[in-house]
PDB file of C-alpha atoms in Angstrom:
ATOM      1  CA  MET A  23      68.275 177.681  47.552  1.00  0.00           C
ATOM      2  CA  GLY A  24      67.086 177.579  50.881  1.00  0.00           C
ATOM      3  CA  SER A  25      66.315 181.190  51.845  1.00  0.00           C
ATOM      4  CA  GLU A  26      62.559 181.299  50.911  1.00  0.00           C
ATOM      5  CA  THR A  27      61.523 177.864  50.975  1.00  0.00           C
ATOM      6  CA  SER A  28      58.950 178.121  53.724  1.00  0.00           C
ATOM      7  CA  ASN A  29      55.920 177.831  51.496  1.00  0.00           C
ATOM      8  CA  LYS A  30      57.521 175.522  49.156  1.00  0.00           C
ATOM      9  CA  LEU A  31      57.055 171.997  48.456  1.00  0.00           C
ATOM     10  CA  TYR A  32      59.194 169.010  49.513  1.00  0.00           C
ATOM     11  CA  LEU A  33      59.018 165.430  48.040  1.00  0.00           C
ATOM     12  CA  GLU A  34      56.506 164.388  50.813  1.00  0.00           C
ATOM     13  CA  ASP A  35      54.296 167.332  50.158  1.00  0.00           C
ATOM     14  CA  LEU A  36      53.575 166.046  46.482  1.00  0.00           C
ATOM     15  CA  HIS A  37      50.966 163.561  45.185  1.00  0.00           C
ATOM     16  CA  VAL A  38      49.974 162.211  41.706  1.00  0.00           C
ATOM     17  CA  GLY A  39      47.261 164.353  40.303  1.00  0.00           C
ATOM     18  CA  GLN A  40      48.394 167.681  42.325  1.00  0.00           C
ATOM     19  CA  ARG A  41      47.962 170.623  39.883  1.00  0.00           C
ATOM     20  CA  PHE A  42      49.537 174.071  39.623  1.00  0.00           C
ATOM     21  CA  THR A  43      49.109 177.207  37.738  1.00  0.00           C
ATOM     22  CA  SER A  44      51.764 179.799  36.895  1.00  0.00           C
ATOM     23  CA  GLY A  45      51.086 183.486  36.481  1.00  0.00           C
ATOM     24  CA  SER A  46      51.193 184.610  32.775  1.00  0.00           C
ATOM     25  CA  ILE A  47      53.740 186.449  30.329  1.00  0.00           C
ATOM     26  CA  ARG A  48      52.867 188.263  27.210  1.00  0.00           C
ATOM     27  CA  VAL A  49      55.215 187.312  24.179  1.00  0.00           C
ATOM     28  CA  ASP A  50      56.683 190.595  22.524  1.00  0.00           C
ATOM     29  CA  GLU A  51      57.097 190.480  18.777  1.00  0.00           C
ATOM     30  CA  GLU A  52      60.370 192.036  18.897  1.00  0.00           C
ATOM     31  CA  ARG A  53      61.737 189.417  21.418  1.00  0.00           C
ATOM     32  CA  ILE A  54      60.510 186.700  19.234  1.00  0.00           C
ATOM     33  CA  LYS A  55      62.516 187.916  16.407  1.00  0.00           C
ATOM     34  CA  SER A  56      65.635 188.708  18.522  1.00  0.00           C
ATOM     35  CA  PHE A  57      65.692 185.467  20.076  1.00  0.00           C
ATOM     36  CA  ALA A  58      65.640 183.738  16.674  1.00  0.00           C
ATOM     37  CA  ALA A  59      68.405 185.735  15.323  1.00  0.00           C
ATOM     38  CA  GLU A  60      70.295 184.494  18.332  1.00  0.00           C
ATOM     39  CA  PHE A  61      69.184 180.692  18.526  1.00  0.00           C
ATOM     40  CA  ASP A  62      66.992 179.746  15.591  1.00  0.00           C
ATOM     41  CA  PRO A  63      67.416 182.096  12.729  1.00  0.00           C
ATOM     42  CA  GLN A  64      64.679 180.849  10.254  1.00  0.00           C
ATOM     43  CA  PRO A  65      62.249 182.993   8.181  1.00  0.00           C
ATOM     44  CA  PHE A  66      59.300 182.043   9.940  1.00  0.00           C
ATOM     45  CA  HIS A  67      60.719 183.209  13.166  1.00  0.00           C
ATOM     46  CA  LEU A  68      62.250 186.426  12.006  1.00  0.00           C
ATOM     47  CA  ASP A  69      60.427 187.931   9.440  1.00  0.00           C
ATOM     48  CA  ASP A  70      56.737 188.993   8.857  1.00  0.00           C
ATOM     49  CA  THR A  71      56.438 188.927   5.364  1.00  0.00           C
ATOM     50  CA  ALA A  72      58.645 185.678   4.536  1.00  0.00           C
ATOM     51  CA  SER A  73      56.846 183.986   7.275  1.00  0.00           C
ATOM     52  CA  ARG A  74      53.305 184.172   5.375  1.00  0.00           C
ATOM     53  CA  SER A  75      54.632 181.587   2.643  1.00  0.00           C
ATOM     54  CA  THR A  76      55.733 179.155   5.135  1.00  0.00           C
ATOM     55  CA  ILE A  77      54.101 176.210   6.897  1.00  0.00           C
ATOM     56  CA  PHE A  78      53.708 178.583   9.660  1.00  0.00           C
ATOM     57  CA  ARG A  79      51.365 181.108   7.944  1.00  0.00           C
ATOM     58  CA  GLY A  80      52.776 183.980  10.023  1.00  0.00           C
ATOM     59  CA  LEU A  81      55.364 184.722  12.251  1.00  0.00           C
ATOM     60  CA  ALA A  82      55.789 181.876  15.128  1.00  0.00           C
ATOM     61  CA  ALA A  83      58.187 182.057  17.999  1.00  0.00           C
ATOM     62  CA  SER A  84      60.835 179.307  18.130  1.00  0.00           C
ATOM     63  CA  GLY A  85      59.795 176.578  19.908  1.00  0.00           C
ATOM     64  CA  TRP A  86      62.838 176.897  22.069  1.00  0.00           C
ATOM     65  CA  HIS A  87      61.681 180.589  23.136  1.00  0.00           C
ATOM     66  CA  THR A  88      58.477 178.942  24.004  1.00  0.00           C
ATOM     67  CA  ALA A  89      60.047 176.379  25.935  1.00  0.00           C
ATOM     68  CA  ALA A  90      62.384 179.023  27.777  1.00  0.00           C
ATOM     69  CA  ILE A  91      59.291 181.107  28.464  1.00  0.00           C
ATOM     70  CA  ALA A  92      57.520 178.214  30.009  1.00  0.00           C
ATOM     71  CA  MET A  93      60.465 177.574  32.234  1.00  0.00           C
ATOM     72  CA  ARG A  94      60.100 181.135  33.623  1.00  0.00           C
ATOM     73  CA  LEU A  95      56.689 180.611  34.327  1.00  0.00           C
ATOM     74  CA  LEU A  96      57.467 177.576  36.423  1.00  0.00           C
ATOM     75  CA  VAL A  97      60.455 179.314  38.190  1.00  0.00           C
ATOM     76  CA  ASP A  98      58.223 182.247  39.026  1.00  0.00           C
ATOM     77  CA  GLY A  99      55.898 180.163  41.283  1.00  0.00           C
ATOM     78  CA  GLY A 100      54.241 178.008  38.424  1.00  0.00           C
ATOM     79  CA  LEU A 101      55.927 174.798  40.203  1.00  0.00           C
ATOM     80  CA  PRO A 102      57.000 175.834  43.777  1.00  0.00           C
ATOM     81  CA  LEU A 103      59.349 173.155  44.665  1.00  0.00           C
ATOM     82  CA  ALA A 104      61.854 173.708  47.821  1.00  0.00           C
ATOM     83  CA  ASN A 105      64.916 172.800  45.996  1.00  0.00           C
ATOM     84  CA  GLY A 106      64.189 174.817  42.602  1.00  0.00           C
ATOM     85  CA  ILE A 107      63.474 173.160  39.332  1.00  0.00           C
ATOM     86  CA  ILE A 108      66.082 170.874  38.253  1.00  0.00           C
ATOM     87  CA  GLY A 109      65.085 169.021  35.223  1.00  0.00           C
ATOM     88  CA  LEU A 110      66.696 165.562  34.033  1.00  0.00           C
ATOM     89  CA  GLY A 111      64.908 165.401  30.956  1.00  0.00           C
ATOM     90  CA  GLY A 112      61.604 164.828  29.180  1.00  0.00           C
ATOM     91  CA  GLU A 113      59.292 164.857  26.355  1.00  0.00           C
ATOM     92  CA  LEU A 114      58.152 167.855  24.667  1.00  0.00           C
ATOM     93  CA  ALA A 115      55.891 168.689  21.902  1.00  0.00           C
ATOM     94  CA  TRP A 116      54.716 172.083  20.475  1.00  0.00           C
ATOM     95  CA  PRO A 117      51.034 171.548  19.364  1.00  0.00           C
ATOM     96  CA  ASN A 118      50.316 175.066  17.938  1.00  0.00           C
ATOM     97  CA  PRO A 119      52.691 177.784  17.209  1.00  0.00           C
ATOM     98  CA  THR A 120      53.363 180.994  19.625  1.00  0.00           C
ATOM     99  CA  ARG A 121      52.353 184.093  17.838  1.00  0.00           C
ATOM    100  CA  PRO A 122      53.274 187.835  18.476  1.00  0.00           C
ATOM    101  CA  GLY A 123      51.201 189.248  21.331  1.00  0.00           C
ATOM    102  CA  ASP A 124      50.207 185.738  22.939  1.00  0.00           C
ATOM    103  CA  THR A 125      49.760 185.497  26.713  1.00  0.00           C
ATOM    104  CA  LEU A 126      50.915 182.284  27.945  1.00  0.00           C
ATOM    105  CA  HIS A 127      50.620 180.545  31.132  1.00  0.00           C
ATOM    106  CA  VAL A 128      51.628 176.965  32.281  1.00  0.00           C
ATOM    107  CA  GLU A 129      49.319 174.250  33.917  1.00  0.00           C
ATOM    108  CA  SER A 130      51.227 171.426  35.791  1.00  0.00           C
ATOM    109  CA  GLU A 131      50.141 168.202  36.987  1.00  0.00           C
ATOM    110  CA  VAL A 132      52.044 165.608  38.873  1.00  0.00           C
ATOM    111  CA  ILE A 133      52.136 162.463  36.981  1.00  0.00           C
ATOM    112  CA  GLU A 134      54.277 160.004  38.849  1.00  0.00           C
ATOM    113  CA  ILE A 135      56.552 160.136  42.098  1.00  0.00           C
ATOM    114  CA  ALA A 136      59.467 157.976  42.306  1.00  0.00           C
ATOM    115  CA  PRO A 137      61.346 158.130  45.460  1.00  0.00           C
ATOM    116  CA  SER A 138      65.266 157.270  44.956  1.00  0.00           C
ATOM    117  CA  ARG A 139      66.312 153.827  46.272  1.00  0.00           C
ATOM    118  CA  SER A 140      69.937 154.792  46.349  1.00  0.00           C
ATOM    119  CA  LYS A 141      69.590 158.356  47.857  1.00  0.00           C
ATOM    120  CA  PRO A 142      66.779 158.223  50.627  1.00  0.00           C
ATOM    121  CA  ASN A 143      66.783 162.122  50.751  1.00  0.00           C
ATOM    122  CA  GLN A 144      65.382 162.671  47.224  1.00  0.00           C
ATOM    123  CA  GLY A 145      63.274 161.351  44.313  1.00  0.00           C
ATOM    124  CA  VAL A 146      62.357 161.965  40.670  1.00  0.00           C
ATOM    125  CA  VAL A 147      58.836 163.344  39.999  1.00  0.00           C
ATOM    126  CA  LYS A 148      57.280 163.466  36.636  1.00  0.00           C
ATOM    127  CA  VAL A 149      55.372 166.551  35.954  1.00  0.00           C
ATOM    128  CA  ARG A 150      53.431 167.268  32.871  1.00  0.00           C
ATOM    129  CA  SER A 151      53.362 171.308  32.113  1.00  0.00           C
ATOM    130  CA  THR A 152      51.137 172.434  29.422  1.00  0.00           C
ATOM    131  CA  THR A 153      51.504 175.868  28.127  1.00  0.00           C
ATOM    132  CA  LEU A 154      48.480 177.521  26.922  1.00  0.00           C
ATOM    133  CA  ASN A 155      47.975 180.822  25.140  1.00  0.00           C
ATOM    134  CA  GLN A 156      44.915 183.240  25.607  1.00  0.00           C
ATOM    135  CA  ASP A 157      42.494 181.129  23.734  1.00  0.00           C
ATOM    136  CA  GLY A 158      43.371 177.869  25.621  1.00  0.00           C
ATOM    137  CA  GLN A 159      45.508 176.491  22.873  1.00  0.00           C
ATOM    138  CA  ALA A 160      48.311 174.320  24.123  1.00  0.00           C
ATOM    139  CA  VAL A 161      51.783 175.524  22.428  1.00  0.00           C
ATOM    140  CA  HIS A 162      53.953 173.733  24.451  1.00  0.00           C
ATOM    141  CA  VAL A 163      53.734 170.466  26.603  1.00  0.00           C
ATOM    142  CA  PHE A 164      56.659 169.427  28.624  1.00  0.00           C
ATOM    143  CA  THR A 165      56.334 166.051  30.512  1.00  0.00           C
ATOM    144  CA  GLY A 166      59.686 166.486  32.440  1.00  0.00           C
ATOM    145  CA  LYS A 167      61.354 164.552  35.302  1.00  0.00           C
ATOM    146  CA  VAL A 168      62.775 166.623  37.812  1.00  0.00           C
ATOM    147  CA  LEU A 169      64.781 166.102  40.917  1.00  0.00           C
ATOM    148  CA  VAL A 170      62.930 166.859  44.090  1.00  0.00           C
ATOM    149  CA  VAL A 171      64.373 166.433  47.977  1.00  0.00           C
ATOM    150  CA  ARG A 172      62.639 165.562  51.176  1.00  0.00           C
ATOM    151  CA  ARG A 173      62.423 168.091  53.740  1.00  0.00           C
ATOM    152  CA  PRO A 174      65.558 168.192  55.711  1.00  0.00           C
ATOM    153  CA  GLY A 175      65.848 166.204  58.939  1.00  0.00           C
TER     154      GLY A 175
ATOM    155  CA  MET B   6      63.084 179.240   2.329  1.00  0.00           C
ATOM    156  CA  GLY B   7      63.993 178.225  -1.024  1.00  0.00           C
ATOM    157  CA  SER B   8      66.717 180.787  -1.870  1.00  0.00           C
ATOM    158  CA  GLU B   9      69.648 178.841  -0.734  1.00  0.00           C
ATOM    159  CA  THR B  10      68.534 175.168  -0.971  1.00  0.00           C
ATOM    160  CA  SER B  11      70.844 174.081  -3.679  1.00  0.00           C
ATOM    161  CA  ASN B  12      72.965 171.865  -1.410  1.00  0.00           C
ATOM    162  CA  LYS B  13      70.232 171.196   1.064  1.00  0.00           C
ATOM    163  CA  LEU B  14      68.630 167.994   1.473  1.00  0.00           C
ATOM    164  CA  TYR B  15      65.101 166.893   0.685  1.00  0.00           C
ATOM    165  CA  LEU B  16      63.285 163.575   2.255  1.00  0.00           C
ATOM    166  CA  GLU B  17      64.445 161.656  -0.473  1.00  0.00           C
ATOM    167  CA  ASP B  18      68.127 162.347   0.187  1.00  0.00           C
ATOM    168  CA  LEU B  19      67.938 161.097   3.764  1.00  0.00           C
ATOM    169  CA  HIS B  20      68.457 157.340   4.939  1.00  0.00           C
ATOM    170  CA  VAL B  21      68.645 155.756   8.211  1.00  0.00           C
ATOM    171  CA  GLY B  22      71.722 155.987   9.855  1.00  0.00           C
ATOM    172  CA  GLN B  23      72.994 159.152   8.056  1.00  0.00           C
ATOM    173  CA  ARG B  24      74.987 161.373  10.111  1.00  0.00           C
ATOM    174  CA  PHE B  25      76.047 164.976  10.052  1.00  0.00           C
ATOM    175  CA  THR B  26      78.273 167.246  12.353  1.00  0.00           C
ATOM    176  CA  SER B  27      77.803 170.729  13.095  1.00  0.00           C
ATOM    177  CA  GLY B  28      80.106 173.557  13.732  1.00  0.00           C
ATOM    178  CA  SER B  29      80.973 174.890  17.167  1.00  0.00           C
ATOM    179  CA  ILE B  30      80.039 177.492  19.532  1.00  0.00           C
ATOM    180  CA  ARG B  31      81.755 178.601  22.726  1.00  0.00           C
ATOM    181  CA  VAL B  32      79.353 179.241  25.700  1.00  0.00           C
ATOM    182  CA  ASP B  33      79.937 182.486  27.212  1.00  0.00           C
ATOM    183  CA  GLU B  34      79.523 182.982  31.095  1.00  0.00           C
ATOM    184  CA  GLU B  35      77.896 186.211  30.897  1.00  0.00           C
ATOM    185  CA  ARG B  36      75.594 185.020  28.216  1.00  0.00           C
ATOM    186  CA  ILE B  37      74.713 181.901  30.794  1.00  0.00           C
ATOM    187  CA  LYS B  38      73.796 184.435  33.520  1.00  0.00           C
ATOM    188  CA  SER B  39      71.959 186.751  31.172  1.00  0.00           C
ATOM    189  CA  PHE B  40      70.039 183.774  29.685  1.00  0.00           C
ATOM    190  CA  ALA B  41      68.984 182.535  33.135  1.00  0.00           C
ATOM    191  CA  ALA B  42      68.235 186.051  34.361  1.00  0.00           C
ATOM    192  CA  GLU B  43      65.525 186.253  31.567  1.00  0.00           C
ATOM    193  CA  PHE B  44      64.139 182.555  31.523  1.00  0.00           C
ATOM    194  CA  ASP B  45      65.566 180.403  34.328  1.00  0.00           C
ATOM    195  CA  PRO B  46      66.468 182.564  37.273  1.00  0.00           C
ATOM    196  CA  GLN B  47      67.591 180.009  39.732  1.00  0.00           C
ATOM    197  CA  PRO B  48      71.082 180.183  41.890  1.00  0.00           C
ATOM    198  CA  PHE B  49      72.941 177.529  39.868  1.00  0.00           C
ATOM    199  CA  HIS B  50      72.589 179.411  36.768  1.00  0.00           C
ATOM    200  CA  LEU B  51      73.067 182.977  37.907  1.00  0.00           C
ATOM    201  CA  ASP B  52      75.654 183.100  40.657  1.00  0.00           C
ATOM    202  CA  ASP B  53      79.051 181.444  40.828  1.00  0.00           C
ATOM    203  CA  THR B  54      79.206 181.283  44.755  1.00  0.00           C
ATOM    204  CA  ALA B  55      75.543 180.059  45.387  1.00  0.00           C
ATOM    205  CA  SER B  56      76.010 177.428  42.559  1.00  0.00           C
ATOM    206  CA  ARG B  57      78.740 175.859  44.220  1.00  0.00           C
ATOM    207  CA  SER B  58      76.720 174.423  47.208  1.00  0.00           C
ATOM    208  CA  THR B  59      74.260 173.123  44.819  1.00  0.00           C
ATOM    209  CA  ILE B  60      73.822 169.755  43.058  1.00  0.00           C
ATOM    210  CA  PHE B  61      75.672 171.605  39.992  1.00  0.00           C
ATOM    211  CA  ARG B  62      78.809 172.385  42.166  1.00  0.00           C
ATOM    212  CA  GLY B  63      79.434 175.530  40.111  1.00  0.00           C
ATOM    213  CA  LEU B  64      77.625 177.550  37.737  1.00  0.00           C
ATOM    214  CA  ALA B  65      75.698 175.788  34.878  1.00  0.00           C
ATOM    215  CA  ALA B  66      73.811 177.013  31.928  1.00  0.00           C
ATOM    216  CA  SER B  67      70.060 176.592  31.847  1.00  0.00           C
ATOM    217  CA  GLY B  68      69.193 173.507  29.989  1.00  0.00           C
ATOM    218  CA  TRP B  69      67.036 175.516  27.732  1.00  0.00           C
ATOM    219  CA  HIS B  70      69.912 177.500  27.028  1.00  0.00           C
ATOM    220  CA  THR B  71      71.932 174.517  26.022  1.00  0.00           C
ATOM    221  CA  ALA B  72      68.897 173.351  23.979  1.00  0.00           C
ATOM    222  CA  ALA B  73      68.716 176.752  22.438  1.00  0.00           C
ATOM    223  CA  ILE B  74      72.545 176.796  21.376  1.00  0.00           C
ATOM    224  CA  ALA B  75      72.135 173.252  19.958  1.00  0.00           C
ATOM    225  CA  MET B  76      69.326 174.523  18.078  1.00  0.00           C
ATOM    226  CA  ARG B  77      71.549 177.553  16.426  1.00  0.00           C
ATOM    227  CA  LEU B  78      74.230 174.926  15.373  1.00  0.00           C
ATOM    228  CA  LEU B  79      71.473 172.756  13.782  1.00  0.00           C
ATOM    229  CA  VAL B  80      70.194 175.767  11.734  1.00  0.00           C
ATOM    230  CA  ASP B  81      73.730 176.678  11.082  1.00  0.00           C
ATOM    231  CA  GLY B  82      74.457 173.670   8.868  1.00  0.00           C
ATOM    232  CA  GLY B  83      74.286 171.145  11.326  1.00  0.00           C
ATOM    233  CA  LEU B  84      71.240 169.415   9.968  1.00  0.00           C
ATOM    234  CA  PRO B  85      70.962 170.825   6.226  1.00  0.00           C
ATOM    235  CA  LEU B  86      67.311 170.336   5.260  1.00  0.00           C
ATOM    236  CA  ALA B  87      65.719 172.088   2.503  1.00  0.00           C
ATOM    237  CA  ASN B  88      62.729 173.449   4.077  1.00  0.00           C
ATOM    238  CA  GLY B  89      64.592 174.220   7.395  1.00  0.00           C
ATOM    239  CA  ILE B  90      64.303 172.633  10.740  1.00  0.00           C
ATOM    240  CA  ILE B  91      60.521 172.432  11.853  1.00  0.00           C
ATOM    241  CA  GLY B  92      60.360 170.473  14.810  1.00  0.00           C
ATOM    242  CA  LEU B  93      57.193 168.645  16.068  1.00  0.00           C
ATOM    243  CA  GLY B  94      58.522 167.516  19.288  1.00  0.00           C
ATOM    244  CA  GLY B  95      60.849 164.666  20.799  1.00  0.00           C
ATOM    245  CA  GLU B  96      62.618 163.475  23.805  1.00  0.00           C
ATOM    246  CA  LEU B  97      65.409 165.322  25.486  1.00  0.00           C
ATOM    247  CA  ALA B  98      67.790 164.666  28.107  1.00  0.00           C
ATOM    248  CA  TRP B  99      70.652 166.898  29.925  1.00  0.00           C
ATOM    249  CA  PRO B 100      73.111 164.117  30.884  1.00  0.00           C
ATOM    250  CA  ASN B 101      75.755 166.929  32.079  1.00  0.00           C
ATOM    251  CA  PRO B 102      75.658 170.510  32.887  1.00  0.00           C
ATOM    252  CA  THR B 103      77.109 173.260  30.075  1.00  0.00           C
ATOM    253  CA  ARG B 104      79.787 175.094  31.890  1.00  0.00           C
ATOM    254  CA  PRO B 105      81.004 178.576  31.293  1.00  0.00           C
ATOM    255  CA  GLY B 106      83.859 178.666  28.414  1.00  0.00           C
ATOM    256  CA  ASP B 107      82.821 175.164  27.158  1.00  0.00           C
ATOM    257  CA  THR B 108      82.667 174.642  23.342  1.00  0.00           C
ATOM    258  CA  LEU B 109      79.728 172.766  22.177  1.00  0.00           C
ATOM    259  CA  HIS B 110      78.979 170.971  18.719  1.00  0.00           C
ATOM    260  CA  VAL B 111      76.177 168.516  17.663  1.00  0.00           C
ATOM    261  CA  GLU B 112      76.452 165.226  16.024  1.00  0.00           C
ATOM    262  CA  SER B 113      73.186 164.162  14.447  1.00  0.00           C
ATOM    263  CA  GLU B 114      71.884 160.841  13.139  1.00  0.00           C
ATOM    264  CA  VAL B 115      68.846 159.847  11.377  1.00  0.00           C
ATOM    265  CA  ILE B 116      66.939 157.400  13.187  1.00  0.00           C
ATOM    266  CA  GLU B 117      63.557 156.881  11.421  1.00  0.00           C
ATOM    267  CA  ILE B 118      61.889 157.914   8.290  1.00  0.00           C
ATOM    268  CA  ALA B 119      57.989 157.925   8.001  1.00  0.00           C
ATOM    269  CA  PRO B 120      56.600 159.301   4.889  1.00  0.00           C
ATOM    270  CA  SER B 121      53.303 160.978   5.210  1.00  0.00           C
ATOM    271  CA  ARG B 122      50.044 159.001   4.214  1.00  0.00           C
ATOM    272  CA  SER B 123      47.819 161.933   3.762  1.00  0.00           C
ATOM    273  CA  LYS B 124      50.647 164.600   2.353  1.00  0.00           C
ATOM    274  CA  PRO B 125      52.676 162.889  -0.292  1.00  0.00           C
ATOM    275  CA  ASN B 126      55.123 165.556  -0.507  1.00  0.00           C
ATOM    276  CA  GLN B 127      56.346 165.373   2.972  1.00  0.00           C
ATOM    277  CA  GLY B 128      57.339 163.201   5.882  1.00  0.00           C
ATOM    278  CA  VAL B 129      58.437 162.991   9.506  1.00  0.00           C
ATOM    279  CA  VAL B 130      62.045 162.284  10.494  1.00  0.00           C
ATOM    280  CA  LYS B 131      63.217 161.309  13.704  1.00  0.00           C
ATOM    281  CA  VAL B 132      66.674 162.721  14.291  1.00  0.00           C
ATOM    282  CA  ARG B 133      68.904 162.010  17.457  1.00  0.00           C
ATOM    283  CA  SER B 134      71.005 165.132  18.065  1.00  0.00           C
ATOM    284  CA  THR B 135      73.761 164.891  20.825  1.00  0.00           C
ATOM    285  CA  THR B 136      75.302 168.171  21.833  1.00  0.00           C
ATOM    286  CA  LEU B 137      78.787 167.390  23.090  1.00  0.00           C
ATOM    287  CA  ASN B 138      81.545 169.457  25.054  1.00  0.00           C
ATOM    288  CA  GLN B 139      85.045 169.839  24.245  1.00  0.00           C
ATOM    289  CA  ASP B 140      85.595 166.719  26.353  1.00  0.00           C
ATOM    290  CA  GLY B 141      83.124 164.957  24.364  1.00  0.00           C
ATOM    291  CA  GLN B 142      80.640 164.721  27.147  1.00  0.00           C
ATOM    292  CA  ALA B 143      77.146 164.896  26.092  1.00  0.00           C
ATOM    293  CA  VAL B 144      75.274 167.854  27.573  1.00  0.00           C
ATOM    294  CA  HIS B 145      72.030 167.816  25.683  1.00  0.00           C
ATOM    295  CA  VAL B 146      70.293 164.678  23.666  1.00  0.00           C
ATOM    296  CA  PHE B 147      67.353 165.711  21.527  1.00  0.00           C
ATOM    297  CA  THR B 148      65.668 162.937  19.563  1.00  0.00           C
ATOM    298  CA  GLY B 149      63.123 165.021  17.815  1.00  0.00           C
ATOM    299  CA  LYS B 150      60.724 164.498  15.086  1.00  0.00           C
ATOM    300  CA  VAL B 151      61.220 166.969  12.115  1.00  0.00           C
ATOM    301  CA  LEU B 152      59.006 167.793   9.146  1.00  0.00           C
ATOM    302  CA  VAL B 153      60.875 167.319   5.834  1.00  0.00           C
ATOM    303  CA  VAL B 154      59.311 167.773   2.364  1.00  0.00           C
ATOM    304  CA  ARG B 155      60.268 166.158  -0.831  1.00  0.00           C
ATOM    305  CA  ARG B 156      62.099 167.810  -3.724  1.00  0.00           C
ATOM    306  CA  PRO B 157      59.566 169.879  -5.634  1.00  0.00           C
ATOM    307  CA  GLY B 158      58.325 168.185  -8.896  1.00  0.00           C
TER     308      GLY B 158
END
């Protein structure tokens, strides 16, 4: 933190309606399966054949894998905050599954800015980050509260 | 799905207030760092020394790593649903950081049951899953909506 913050944003640089677009990541089929084997070992995330007879009708990434990929896209410039991305919580949804070979990117928008009353050097910013596949379908929507600091003195 | 559902639960087996407790997982320091390197490469998740001067005051797991561990605990019997755990979305919070060496388990409670109007064989169940460390501190709270099917006729 602090070494390469020159073109990154502080609380006073943000405004409601401000938008950011991330780079993109291609989702690998083998990584879908290995992530699921470690964290979400269910047939629709692990096995091509078994997944076809499930509600997903084919292999789908764990929603937590999609969420983690979205975070990587945000950290890699998708949400350029000077103090990093420190999430306090939020609401999430997975409107569509992530499929093997999908290319994902994240579009974010500042929804609300709440300066802290007790800590004048920081605030809580609500950001809606929508992760989209190559067809423009939303696979993950996270409306998160992030801690953002003011520019030091 | 369906091969080992004998002692697992269908929609009609659930009631509001029903509780479940998962097994536990110990969180490894090296895995905290490697997960972060892939999905959340920020100093407070990657580096012991750098993390000390951040808001976390020491190495902390990515919130998405904690969320993924919670999912594994739910899949491994923490939420024994016959059709698996199919999450539609929900609200999450990370009240405390997960630290290297923490042992986590998940306590879940059924909050709301909404049978589907259009699809009589299923419903959406709201479950609050609180992930706790060995000191009883909540590190992750996810109030999620899961799709649950009725016992096949």
